[in-house]
mmCIF file of C-alpha atoms in Angstrom:
data_model
loop_
_atom_site.group_PDB
_atom_site.id
_atom_site.type_symbol
_atom_site.label_atom_id
_atom_site.label_comp_id
_atom_site.label_asym_id
_atom_site.label_seq_id
_atom_site.Cartn_x
_atom_site.Cartn_y
_atom_site.Cartn_z
ATOM 1 C CA MET K 1 30.405 123.959 141.924
ATOM 2 C CA LYS K 2 29.207 126.575 144.049
ATOM 3 C CA LYS K 3 32.864 127.212 145.361
ATOM 4 C CA ALA K 4 34.342 126.995 141.866
ATOM 5 C CA LEU K 5 31.669 129.845 140.947
ATOM 6 C CA VAL K 6 33.238 131.790 144.306
ATOM 7 C CA VAL K 7 36.460 130.917 142.809
ATOM 8 C CA ILE K 8 36.006 132.784 139.622
ATOM 9 C CA GLY K 9 33.885 135.298 140.980
ATOM 10 C CA ALA K 10 37.137 136.325 143.460
ATOM 11 C CA LEU K 11 39.701 135.905 140.601
ATOM 12 C CA LEU K 12 37.365 138.423 138.155
ATOM 13 C CA VAL K 13 37.606 140.694 141.125
ATOM 14 C CA ALA K 14 41.232 140.951 142.063
ATOM 15 C CA GLY K 15 42.112 141.327 138.270
ATOM 16 C CA VAL K 16 39.331 144.387 138.027
ATOM 17 C CA VAL K 17 41.573 145.820 140.859
ATOM 18 C CA ALA K 18 44.807 145.086 139.832
ATOM 19 C CA MET K 19 44.091 146.981 136.350
ATOM 20 C CA ALA K 20 42.836 149.482 138.207
ATOM 21 C CA GLY K 21 45.830 149.606 140.065
ATOM 22 C CA LEU K 22 48.035 149.439 137.079
ATOM 23 C CA ILE K 23 45.880 152.158 135.207
ATOM 24 C CA TYR K 24 45.725 154.436 138.430
ATOM 25 C CA SER K 25 49.601 154.365 138.941
ATOM 26 C CA GLY K 26 50.671 155.619 135.871
ATOM 27 C CA VAL K 27 52.914 152.870 135.137
ATOM 28 C CA TYR K 28 51.555 152.537 131.693
ATOM 29 C CA ASP K 29 53.627 154.501 129.036
ATOM 30 C CA VAL K 30 51.247 156.935 126.938
ATOM 31 C CA SER K 31 54.911 158.256 125.183
ATOM 32 C CA ALA K 32 54.497 158.891 121.387
ATOM 33 C CA LEU K 33 58.201 157.954 120.927
ATOM 34 C CA GLU K 34 57.884 154.432 121.905
ATOM 35 C CA GLN K 35 55.282 152.139 120.414
ATOM 36 C CA HIS K 36 52.933 149.890 122.321
ATOM 37 C CA LEU K 37 54.048 146.757 124.573
ATOM 38 C CA ALA K 38 53.262 143.948 121.421
ATOM 39 C CA PRO K 39 50.588 142.471 123.122
ATOM 40 C CA THR K 40 48.897 145.965 123.809
ATOM 41 C CA TYR K 41 49.706 146.852 120.101
ATOM 42 C CA HIS K 42 47.975 143.565 118.440
ATOM 43 C CA VAL K 43 44.798 143.796 120.401
ATOM 44 C CA LEU K 44 44.434 147.248 119.385
ATOM 45 C CA ASP K 45 45.300 146.629 116.114
ATOM 46 C CA VAL K 46 42.646 143.549 115.613
ATOM 47 C CA ALA K 47 40.208 145.468 117.742
ATOM 48 C CA MET K 48 40.408 148.232 115.147
ATOM 49 C CA LYS K 49 39.987 145.955 111.982
ATOM 50 C CA ARG K 50 37.621 143.897 113.261
ATOM 51 C CA SER K 51 35.540 147.641 114.199
ATOM 52 C CA VAL K 52 35.561 149.035 110.836
ATOM 53 C CA LYS K 53 35.029 145.450 108.953
ATOM 54 C CA ALA K 54 31.743 145.270 111.328
ATOM 55 C CA ARG K 55 30.216 148.585 110.669
ATOM 56 C CA ALA K 56 31.446 148.692 106.706
ATOM 57 C CA LYS K 57 29.887 145.595 105.717
ATOM 58 C CA ASP K 58 27.299 147.047 104.278
ATOM 59 C CA ILE K 59 28.185 149.768 102.399
ATOM 60 C CA VAL K 60 27.513 150.149 98.828
ATOM 61 C CA VAL K 61 30.443 150.904 96.967
ATOM 62 C CA PRO K 62 29.383 153.061 93.917
ATOM 63 C CA PRO K 63 31.562 152.443 90.311
ATOM 64 C CA LEU K 64 35.574 153.783 91.143
ATOM 65 C CA GLU K 65 37.027 153.246 87.870
ATOM 66 C CA ASP K 66 35.858 156.765 86.760
ATOM 67 C CA ALA K 67 38.580 159.041 85.116
ATOM 68 C CA ALA K 68 37.243 162.124 86.431
ATOM 69 C CA LEU K 69 36.333 160.681 90.113
ATOM 70 C CA ILE K 70 39.655 159.672 90.374
ATOM 71 C CA ALA K 71 40.966 163.123 88.958
ATOM 72 C CA ARG K 72 38.821 164.432 92.168
ATOM 73 C CA GLY K 73 40.454 162.150 94.227
ATOM 74 C CA ARG K 74 44.011 163.534 93.530
ATOM 75 C CA ALA K 75 43.343 166.608 94.216
ATOM 76 C CA ARG K 76 41.809 166.016 97.666
ATOM 77 C CA PHE K 77 44.723 163.273 98.401
ATOM 78 C CA GLU K 78 47.287 166.337 98.059
ATOM 79 C CA GLU K 79 45.212 168.288 100.066
ATOM 80 C CA HIS K 80 44.398 166.415 102.870
ATOM 81 C CA CYS K 81 46.020 162.921 102.987
ATOM 82 C CA ALA K 82 50.066 163.253 101.480
ATOM 83 C CA GLN K 83 51.013 165.692 104.764
ATOM 84 C CA CYS K 84 50.268 162.555 106.608
ATOM 85 C CA HIS K 85 50.646 159.802 104.513
ATOM 86 C CA GLY K 86 53.250 160.408 101.977
ATOM 87 C CA ALA K 87 52.529 159.547 98.392
ATOM 88 C CA PRO K 88 54.685 157.838 95.598
ATOM 89 C CA GLY K 89 57.977 158.968 96.222
ATOM 90 C CA ILE K 90 56.806 161.761 98.451
ATOM 91 C CA ALA K 91 57.963 161.773 102.304
ATOM 92 C CA PRO K 92 55.136 162.783 104.918
ATOM 93 C CA GLN K 93 55.947 166.051 106.579
ATOM 94 C CA ALA K 94 58.629 165.814 109.282
ATOM 95 C CA PHE K 95 55.708 166.530 112.241
ATOM 96 C CA ALA K 96 53.830 163.409 110.909
ATOM 97 C CA LEU K 97 57.054 161.251 111.192
ATOM 98 C CA GLY K 98 56.206 161.646 114.700
ATOM 99 C CA PHE K 99 52.584 159.808 114.918
ATOM 100 C CA ALA K 100 52.261 156.492 117.202
ATOM 101 C CA PRO K 101 50.846 154.874 115.257
ATOM 102 C CA ALA K 102 52.857 155.881 111.978
ATOM 103 C CA ALA K 103 50.262 157.247 109.167
ATOM 104 C CA ALA K 104 49.681 154.025 107.172
ATOM 105 C CA ASN K 105 51.351 154.193 103.700
ATOM 106 C CA LEU K 106 48.017 154.299 101.203
ATOM 107 C CA VAL K 107 50.007 152.515 98.567
ATOM 108 C CA ALA K 108 49.593 149.560 101.098
ATOM 109 C CA THR K 109 46.376 150.358 102.017
ATOM 110 C CA GLY K 110 44.751 150.803 98.656
ATOM 111 C CA GLU K 111 46.438 147.145 97.707
ATOM 112 C CA LEU K 112 45.074 144.977 100.772
ATOM 113 C CA TRP K 113 41.435 147.156 102.068
ATOM 114 C CA PRO K 114 37.909 147.253 100.353
ATOM 115 C CA ALA K 115 37.122 150.385 99.447
ATOM 116 C CA ARG K 116 34.329 150.451 101.458
ATOM 117 C CA ASP K 117 36.884 149.622 104.405
ATOM 118 C CA ILE K 118 38.831 152.342 103.218
ATOM 119 C CA TYR K 119 35.680 154.789 102.716
ATOM 120 C CA TRP K 120 34.534 153.956 106.418
ATOM 121 C CA VAL K 121 37.990 155.186 107.934
ATOM 122 C CA VAL K 122 37.871 157.895 105.696
ATOM 123 C CA ARG K 123 34.460 159.266 106.940
ATOM 124 C CA HIS K 124 34.784 158.347 110.167
ATOM 125 C CA GLY K 125 38.455 158.754 111.564
ATOM 126 C CA LEU K 126 39.752 156.813 113.786
ATOM 127 C CA LYS K 127 40.042 157.065 117.900
ATOM 128 C CA MET K 128 43.393 157.823 119.455
ATOM 129 C CA SER K 129 44.929 157.109 116.053
ATOM 130 C CA GLY K 130 45.477 160.822 114.651
ATOM 131 C CA MET K 131 42.920 159.994 111.852
ATOM 132 C CA PRO K 132 40.854 162.425 111.787
ATOM 133 C CA ALA K 133 36.945 161.792 110.506
ATOM 134 C CA TRP K 134 36.567 163.762 107.279
ATOM 135 C CA GLU K 135 32.877 163.181 107.222
ATOM 136 C CA PHE K 136 32.451 167.164 108.204
ATOM 137 C CA ARG K 137 35.577 168.409 105.947
ATOM 138 C CA MET K 138 34.211 167.077 101.992
ATOM 139 C CA PRO K 139 31.194 165.922 100.722
ATOM 140 C CA ASP K 140 30.594 162.412 100.129
ATOM 141 C CA GLU K 141 31.264 162.739 96.227
ATOM 142 C CA ASP K 142 34.874 163.935 97.488
ATOM 143 C CA LEU K 143 34.924 161.388 99.991
ATOM 144 C CA TRP K 144 34.292 158.260 97.515
ATOM 145 C CA ALA K 145 36.735 160.532 95.138
ATOM 146 C CA THR K 146 39.284 159.883 97.573
ATOM 147 C CA VAL K 147 38.683 156.195 98.008
ATOM 148 C CA ALA K 148 38.743 155.939 94.288
ATOM 149 C CA PHE K 149 42.707 157.288 94.120
ATOM 150 C CA VAL K 150 43.512 155.145 97.012
ATOM 151 C CA LYS K 151 42.155 152.463 95.187
ATOM 152 C CA ARG K 152 44.315 152.903 91.757
ATOM 153 C CA LEU K 153 47.474 154.406 94.075
ATOM 154 C CA PRO K 154 49.220 151.228 94.159
ATOM 155 C CA LYS K 155 49.208 151.424 89.916
ATOM 156 C CA LEU K 156 50.549 154.395 90.002
ATOM 157 C CA SER K 157 54.772 154.977 89.794
ATOM 158 C CA ALA K 158 56.437 158.010 91.563
ATOM 159 C CA ALA K 159 56.459 160.071 87.970
ATOM 160 C CA ASP K 160 52.621 158.815 87.155
ATOM 161 C CA TYR K 161 51.676 160.525 90.639
ATOM 162 C CA ALA K 162 53.839 163.087 89.962
ATOM 163 C CA ALA K 163 52.107 163.616 86.034
ATOM 164 C CA MET K 164 48.989 162.673 87.172
ATOM 165 C CA LYS K 165 46.499 166.201 86.821
ATOM 166 C CA GLY K 166 43.741 166.574 89.945
ATOM 167 C CA ASP K 167 40.322 168.398 89.812
ATOM 168 C CA ALA K 168 40.264 170.538 92.550
ATOM 169 C CA SER K 169 36.995 172.468 91.902
ATOM 170 C CA PRO K 170 34.384 172.004 94.849
ATOM 171 C CA ALA K 171 31.769 169.296 94.549
ATOM 172 C CA ALA K 172 28.026 170.819 94.675
ATOM 173 C CA GLU K 173 26.359 170.499 97.975
ATOM 174 C CA GLY K 174 22.760 169.483 97.937
ATOM 175 C CA ALA K 175 20.082 170.009 100.082
ATOM 176 C CA HIS K 176 19.207 168.814 103.093
ATOM 177 C CA PRO K 177 17.198 168.689 106.183
ATOM 178 C CA VAL K 178 17.842 170.080 109.502
ATOM 179 C CA ASP K 179 19.344 167.341 111.938
ATOM 180 C CA PRO K 180 20.116 168.007 115.247
ATOM 181 C CA GLU K 181 21.672 164.744 115.836
ATOM 182 C CA ARG K 182 23.945 165.345 112.707
ATOM 183 C CA GLY K 183 24.928 168.692 114.955
ATOM 184 C CA ARG K 184 25.724 167.158 118.284
ATOM 185 C CA LEU K 185 28.041 165.549 115.684
ATOM 186 C CA ALA K 186 29.013 168.623 114.304
ATOM 187 C CA ILE K 187 30.072 170.279 117.365
ATOM 188 C CA GLN K 188 32.513 167.699 118.535
ATOM 189 C CA GLN K 189 33.621 168.027 114.973
ATOM 190 C CA TYR K 190 34.468 172.007 114.814
ATOM 191 C CA SER K 191 35.991 171.329 118.234
ATOM 192 C CA CYS K 192 33.626 173.419 120.443
ATOM 193 C CA VAL K 193 34.576 170.940 123.284
ATOM 194 C CA THR K 194 38.061 172.161 123.682
ATOM 195 C CA CYS K 195 36.954 175.512 125.143
ATOM 196 C CA HIS K 196 33.109 175.233 126.057
ATOM 197 C CA THR K 197 31.448 172.839 128.867
ATOM 198 C CA ILE K 198 28.187 171.398 126.829
ATOM 199 C CA PRO K 199 26.105 169.250 128.916
ATOM 200 C CA GLY K 200 25.238 165.833 126.847
ATOM 201 C CA ILE K 201 28.372 166.027 125.249
ATOM 202 C CA VAL K 202 31.112 163.373 126.166
ATOM 203 C CA GLY K 203 34.732 165.525 127.262
ATOM 204 C CA ALA K 204 33.367 168.927 126.673
ATOM 205 C CA ASN K 205 33.954 170.314 130.237
ATOM 206 C CA ALA K 206 36.445 173.225 129.151
ATOM 207 C CA PRO K 207 36.496 176.657 130.650
ATOM 208 C CA VAL K 208 37.818 178.413 127.931
ATOM 209 C CA GLY K 209 34.877 180.251 126.822
ATOM 210 C CA PRO K 210 30.817 180.081 128.759
ATOM 211 C CA SER K 211 29.117 176.923 129.261
ATOM 212 C CA LEU K 212 26.869 176.025 126.647
ATOM 213 C CA ALA K 213 24.277 174.908 129.317
ATOM 214 C CA HIS K 214 20.409 176.010 128.458
ATOM 215 C CA LEU K 215 21.699 177.761 125.232
ATOM 216 C CA GLY K 216 18.224 176.940 123.825
ATOM 217 C CA ALA K 217 17.076 178.906 126.936
ATOM 218 C CA ARG K 218 19.259 181.715 126.565
ATOM 219 C CA LYS K 219 18.134 185.519 125.439
ATOM 220 C CA ILE K 220 21.370 186.967 124.444
ATOM 221 C CA ILE K 221 24.191 185.042 122.283
ATOM 222 C CA GLY K 222 27.621 186.535 121.735
ATOM 223 C CA GLY K 223 26.956 189.280 124.306
ATOM 224 C CA HIS K 224 24.633 191.209 121.868
ATOM 225 C CA LEU K 225 22.455 189.219 119.174
ATOM 226 C CA PRO K 226 19.076 188.083 120.057
ATOM 227 C CA ASN K 227 18.950 184.212 120.175
ATOM 228 C CA THR K 228 17.285 183.721 117.162
ATOM 229 C CA PRO K 229 18.211 180.207 114.950
ATOM 230 C CA ALA K 230 18.985 182.545 112.237
ATOM 231 C CA ASN K 231 21.268 184.808 114.493
ATOM 232 C CA LEU K 232 23.146 181.461 115.909
ATOM 233 C CA VAL K 233 24.069 180.193 112.695
ATOM 234 C CA ALA K 234 25.257 183.318 111.624
ATOM 235 C CA PHE K 235 27.125 183.667 115.215
ATOM 236 C CA LEU K 236 28.582 180.048 114.640
ATOM 237 C CA ARG K 237 29.963 181.001 110.843
ATOM 238 C CA GLU K 238 31.353 183.797 111.966
ATOM 239 C CA PRO K 239 31.742 184.640 115.478
ATOM 240 C CA ARG K 240 34.901 187.556 114.494
ATOM 241 C CA LYS K 241 32.431 189.347 112.518
ATOM 242 C CA TYR K 242 29.906 189.997 115.308
ATOM 243 C CA LYS K 243 32.925 190.137 118.316
ATOM 244 C CA PRO K 244 35.778 191.551 116.256
ATOM 245 C CA ASP K 245 37.974 191.381 119.577
ATOM 246 C CA GLY K 246 36.743 188.094 120.818
ATOM 247 C CA ALA K 247 39.019 185.380 121.357
ATOM 248 C CA MET K 248 36.519 182.725 119.474
ATOM 249 C CA PRO K 249 37.857 182.128 116.189
ATOM 250 C CA ASP K 250 36.329 181.349 112.493
ATOM 251 C CA LEU K 251 36.283 178.209 112.303
ATOM 252 C CA GLY K 252 35.391 177.588 108.552
ATOM 253 C CA VAL K 253 31.657 176.244 110.108
ATOM 254 C CA THR K 254 29.214 175.500 106.554
ATOM 255 C CA GLU K 255 25.627 176.800 106.428
ATOM 256 C CA ARG K 256 24.412 173.500 106.492
ATOM 257 C CA ASP K 257 26.538 172.517 109.570
ATOM 258 C CA ALA K 258 26.062 175.625 111.853
ATOM 259 C CA ARG K 259 21.996 175.046 110.875
ATOM 260 C CA ASP K 260 22.315 171.572 112.824
ATOM 261 C CA MET K 261 24.495 172.623 115.924
ATOM 262 C CA ALA K 262 22.501 175.448 116.065
ATOM 263 C CA ALA K 263 19.347 172.984 116.079
ATOM 264 C CA TRP K 264 20.788 170.835 118.496
ATOM 265 C CA LEU K 265 21.940 173.569 120.553
ATOM 266 C CA GLY K 266 18.295 175.182 121.072
ATOM 267 C CA LEU K 267 16.987 172.115 122.034
ATOM 268 C CA GLN K 268 19.195 172.677 125.133
ATOM 269 C CA ARG K 269 17.030 174.215 127.965
ATOM 270 C CA MET M 1 58.233 190.980 165.454
ATOM 271 C CA ARG M 2 56.565 191.989 162.758
ATOM 272 C CA ALA M 3 56.429 188.445 161.609
ATOM 273 C CA TRP M 4 54.979 187.617 164.684
ATOM 274 C CA LEU M 5 52.108 190.241 164.144
ATOM 275 C CA ILE M 6 51.555 188.651 161.013
ATOM 276 C CA LEU M 7 50.855 185.566 161.946
ATOM 277 C CA ALA M 8 49.004 187.169 164.749
ATOM 278 C CA LEU M 9 46.805 189.035 162.759
ATOM 279 C CA ALA M 10 46.505 185.853 160.093
ATOM 280 C CA MET M 11 45.374 183.679 162.876
ATOM 281 C CA SER M 12 42.866 185.820 164.173
ATOM 282 C CA ILE M 13 41.043 186.119 160.860
ATOM 283 C CA PRO M 14 38.579 183.249 161.679
ATOM 284 C CA ALA M 15 36.660 181.686 158.309
ATOM 285 C CA PRO M 16 33.559 183.670 159.381
ATOM 286 C CA ALA M 17 35.396 187.129 157.969
ATOM 287 C CA ALA M 18 35.736 185.448 154.574
ATOM 288 C CA ASP M 19 32.081 184.131 154.713
ATOM 289 C CA ALA M 20 30.863 187.380 156.009
ATOM 290 C CA GLN M 21 32.936 188.786 152.446
ATOM 291 C CA LYS M 22 31.061 186.367 150.418
ATOM 292 C CA ASP M 23 27.518 187.352 152.241
ATOM 293 C CA LYS M 24 28.710 190.960 151.172
ATOM 294 C CA ALA M 25 29.697 190.189 147.290
ATOM 295 C CA ARG M 26 26.669 188.058 147.363
ATOM 296 C CA LEU M 27 24.188 191.153 148.442
ATOM 297 C CA LEU M 28 26.408 193.579 146.088
ATOM 298 C CA LEU M 29 25.293 190.742 143.263
ATOM 299 C CA ARG M 30 21.582 191.299 144.267
ATOM 300 C CA GLN M 31 21.504 195.013 144.380
ATOM 301 C CA PHE M 32 23.036 195.249 141.548
ATOM 302 C CA GLY M 33 20.255 193.027 139.551
ATOM 303 C CA CYS M 34 23.387 190.846 137.875
ATOM 304 C CA GLY M 35 20.636 187.882 138.667
ATOM 305 C CA SER M 36 18.222 189.001 136.645
ATOM 306 C CA CYS M 37 20.623 187.877 133.300
ATOM 307 C CA HIS M 38 23.099 185.771 134.814
ATOM 308 C CA ARG M 39 22.592 182.066 136.315
ATOM 309 C CA ILE M 40 24.965 182.917 139.747
ATOM 310 C CA PRO M 41 25.826 180.087 142.420
ATOM 311 C CA GLU M 42 23.989 180.906 145.846
ATOM 312 C CA VAL M 43 22.874 184.172 144.665
ATOM 313 C CA ALA M 44 19.384 184.525 145.423
ATOM 314 C CA ASP M 45 16.881 184.474 142.394
ATOM 315 C CA ALA M 46 20.353 184.837 140.452
ATOM 316 C CA VAL M 47 19.064 182.478 137.408
ATOM 317 C CA GLY M 48 18.752 184.698 134.649
ATOM 318 C CA ASP M 49 19.117 183.415 131.115
ATOM 319 C CA VAL M 50 20.206 186.512 129.097
ATOM 320 C CA GLY M 51 23.604 186.425 129.216
ATOM 321 C CA PRO M 52 25.863 183.024 130.077
ATOM 322 C CA SER M 53 25.772 181.704 133.449
ATOM 323 C CA LEU M 54 28.727 182.245 135.436
ATOM 324 C CA GLU M 55 29.139 179.069 137.506
ATOM 325 C CA LYS M 56 32.533 178.042 138.122
ATOM 326 C CA PHE M 57 34.039 181.778 136.786
ATOM 327 C CA GLY M 58 36.988 181.474 138.700
ATOM 328 C CA ALA M 59 38.014 178.791 136.064
ATOM 329 C CA ARG M 60 37.273 180.602 132.967
ATOM 330 C CA THR M 61 39.788 181.683 130.694
ATOM 331 C CA TYR M 62 38.357 184.901 129.026
ATOM 332 C CA ILE M 63 36.167 187.667 130.462
ATOM 333 C CA ALA M 64 33.049 188.406 127.470
ATOM 334 C CA GLY M 65 34.626 186.435 125.116
ATOM 335 C CA ILE M 66 37.840 189.093 124.770
ATOM 336 C CA LEU M 67 39.706 189.869 128.097
ATOM 337 C CA PRO M 68 42.231 187.277 129.981
ATOM 338 C CA ASN M 69 40.155 186.286 133.128
ATOM 339 C CA ASN M 70 41.892 188.240 136.313
ATOM 340 C CA ASN M 71 41.064 190.650 139.170
ATOM 341 C CA ASP M 72 41.585 193.808 137.228
ATOM 342 C CA ASN M 73 40.191 193.002 134.146
ATOM 343 C CA LEU M 74 37.152 191.446 135.341
ATOM 344 C CA VAL M 75 36.782 194.877 137.518
ATOM 345 C CA ARG M 76 37.039 196.992 134.494
ATOM 346 C CA PHE M 77 34.451 195.004 132.746
ATOM 347 C CA ILE M 78 32.035 195.084 135.435
ATOM 348 C CA ARG M 79 32.337 198.907 135.796
ATOM 349 C CA ASP M 80 32.548 199.901 132.280
ATOM 350 C CA PRO M 81 31.429 196.671 129.757
ATOM 351 C CA ARG M 82 31.405 198.901 126.687
ATOM 352 C CA SER M 83 34.895 200.034 127.235
ATOM 353 C CA VAL M 84 35.876 195.892 126.554
ATOM 354 C CA ASP M 85 32.950 195.654 123.842
ATOM 355 C CA PRO M 86 31.111 198.280 122.540
ATOM 356 C CA ARG M 87 28.462 196.003 120.937
ATOM 357 C CA THR M 88 27.668 193.874 124.323
ATOM 358 C CA ALA M 89 23.943 194.056 125.607
ATOM 359 C CA MET M 90 25.180 194.735 129.025
ATOM 360 C CA PRO M 91 24.932 197.341 130.634
ATOM 361 C CA ASP M 92 26.956 200.304 132.703
ATOM 362 C CA LEU M 93 25.237 199.771 136.253
ATOM 363 C CA GLY M 94 27.511 202.753 137.436
ATOM 364 C CA VAL M 95 29.209 200.305 139.942
ATOM 365 C CA GLY M 96 31.949 201.789 142.127
ATOM 366 C CA GLU M 97 35.718 200.646 142.460
ATOM 367 C CA VAL M 98 35.093 199.035 145.831
ATOM 368 C CA HIS M 99 31.819 197.340 145.031
ATOM 369 C CA ALA M 100 33.321 196.136 141.834
ATOM 370 C CA ARG M 101 36.623 194.383 143.449
ATOM 371 C CA GLU M 102 34.076 192.847 145.964
ATOM 372 C CA MET M 103 31.543 191.030 143.109
ATOM 373 C CA ALA M 104 35.018 190.229 141.167
ATOM 374 C CA ALA M 105 36.388 188.851 144.094
ATOM 375 C CA TYR M 106 33.603 186.518 144.842
ATOM 376 C CA LEU M 107 33.174 185.375 141.238
ATOM 377 C CA ARG M 108 36.697 184.346 140.632
ATOM 378 C CA SER M 109 36.293 182.408 143.790
ATOM 379 C CA LEU M 110 33.769 179.921 142.139
ATOM 380 C CA ARG M 111 34.863 176.924 140.570
#
């Protein structure tokens, strides 16, 4: 019995070492020109689907049959989805054809996936797949409108799709309390990490702009503004207004997102 | 002959010369009070939180968020910060060209 345990332990260690060697040697092909090896593809596909199911199971789906809601979704779909996923009678744009994995045809998704799973994927995105998280790009009402439209999609011919009118008016943003933890997510979602080192955020170690470590203790931000929450929010929303020659671009940060980011950054001391 | 001379010179510059340059730069950074606004590694009392930290400054892409980080640009910013960003809170500290070059070399060596 004891001997068997030793053997199993040794095999496990050997397995980990072999796996580490495989990874470090660079032998695995990360090119998007070819799909993953079949076993890898299936493992990732099952892991993705199980992960979505596990996380979406308690989501309460609102009524999705309302024509006005579907019309909103039609507009969001054309603005944000069709470029990569295509639409009935419309191919994805050229850049999107090179994705690995290829962006799903949402006619099939609408047919096969339950609404709550589609909502979860639209809202959260999928790591390493090219599917972005839309939570910070549209209000919840529009996320559901998009899902409502995707569920309707399989019933539309190409002509129906082309003829269908969208409602592009923006959804009203409700009032929200300031939430530093949401701010931490927003920092990831506005790609702050590609220029700044930010301790506390995984992968944020770029040296393009200054480190945001201890930002809560800083006296001056943007080179000349006193570091108050209101100034930080203003700078996050319109950096080029305060530093016209600066390399930091305006990222279209909303008031709510800027307030949450400023709250999280203010806690870093 | 000239090659020999250069080689001999290169070999005769021991590590302590580089250390001496760094010591001099640290002294200058202290003397111009840089540490009262910036964190600077291995400079005594340079723990200011007014402006950004200068840790790993050699790896930074931009100076003051505006100029590409090279020697000449850093010397220019140290000597005349307002010529780069008219609104900057960083004052003109009357740094001479030679001193600015010595400090810039040190900051750009931080990684």
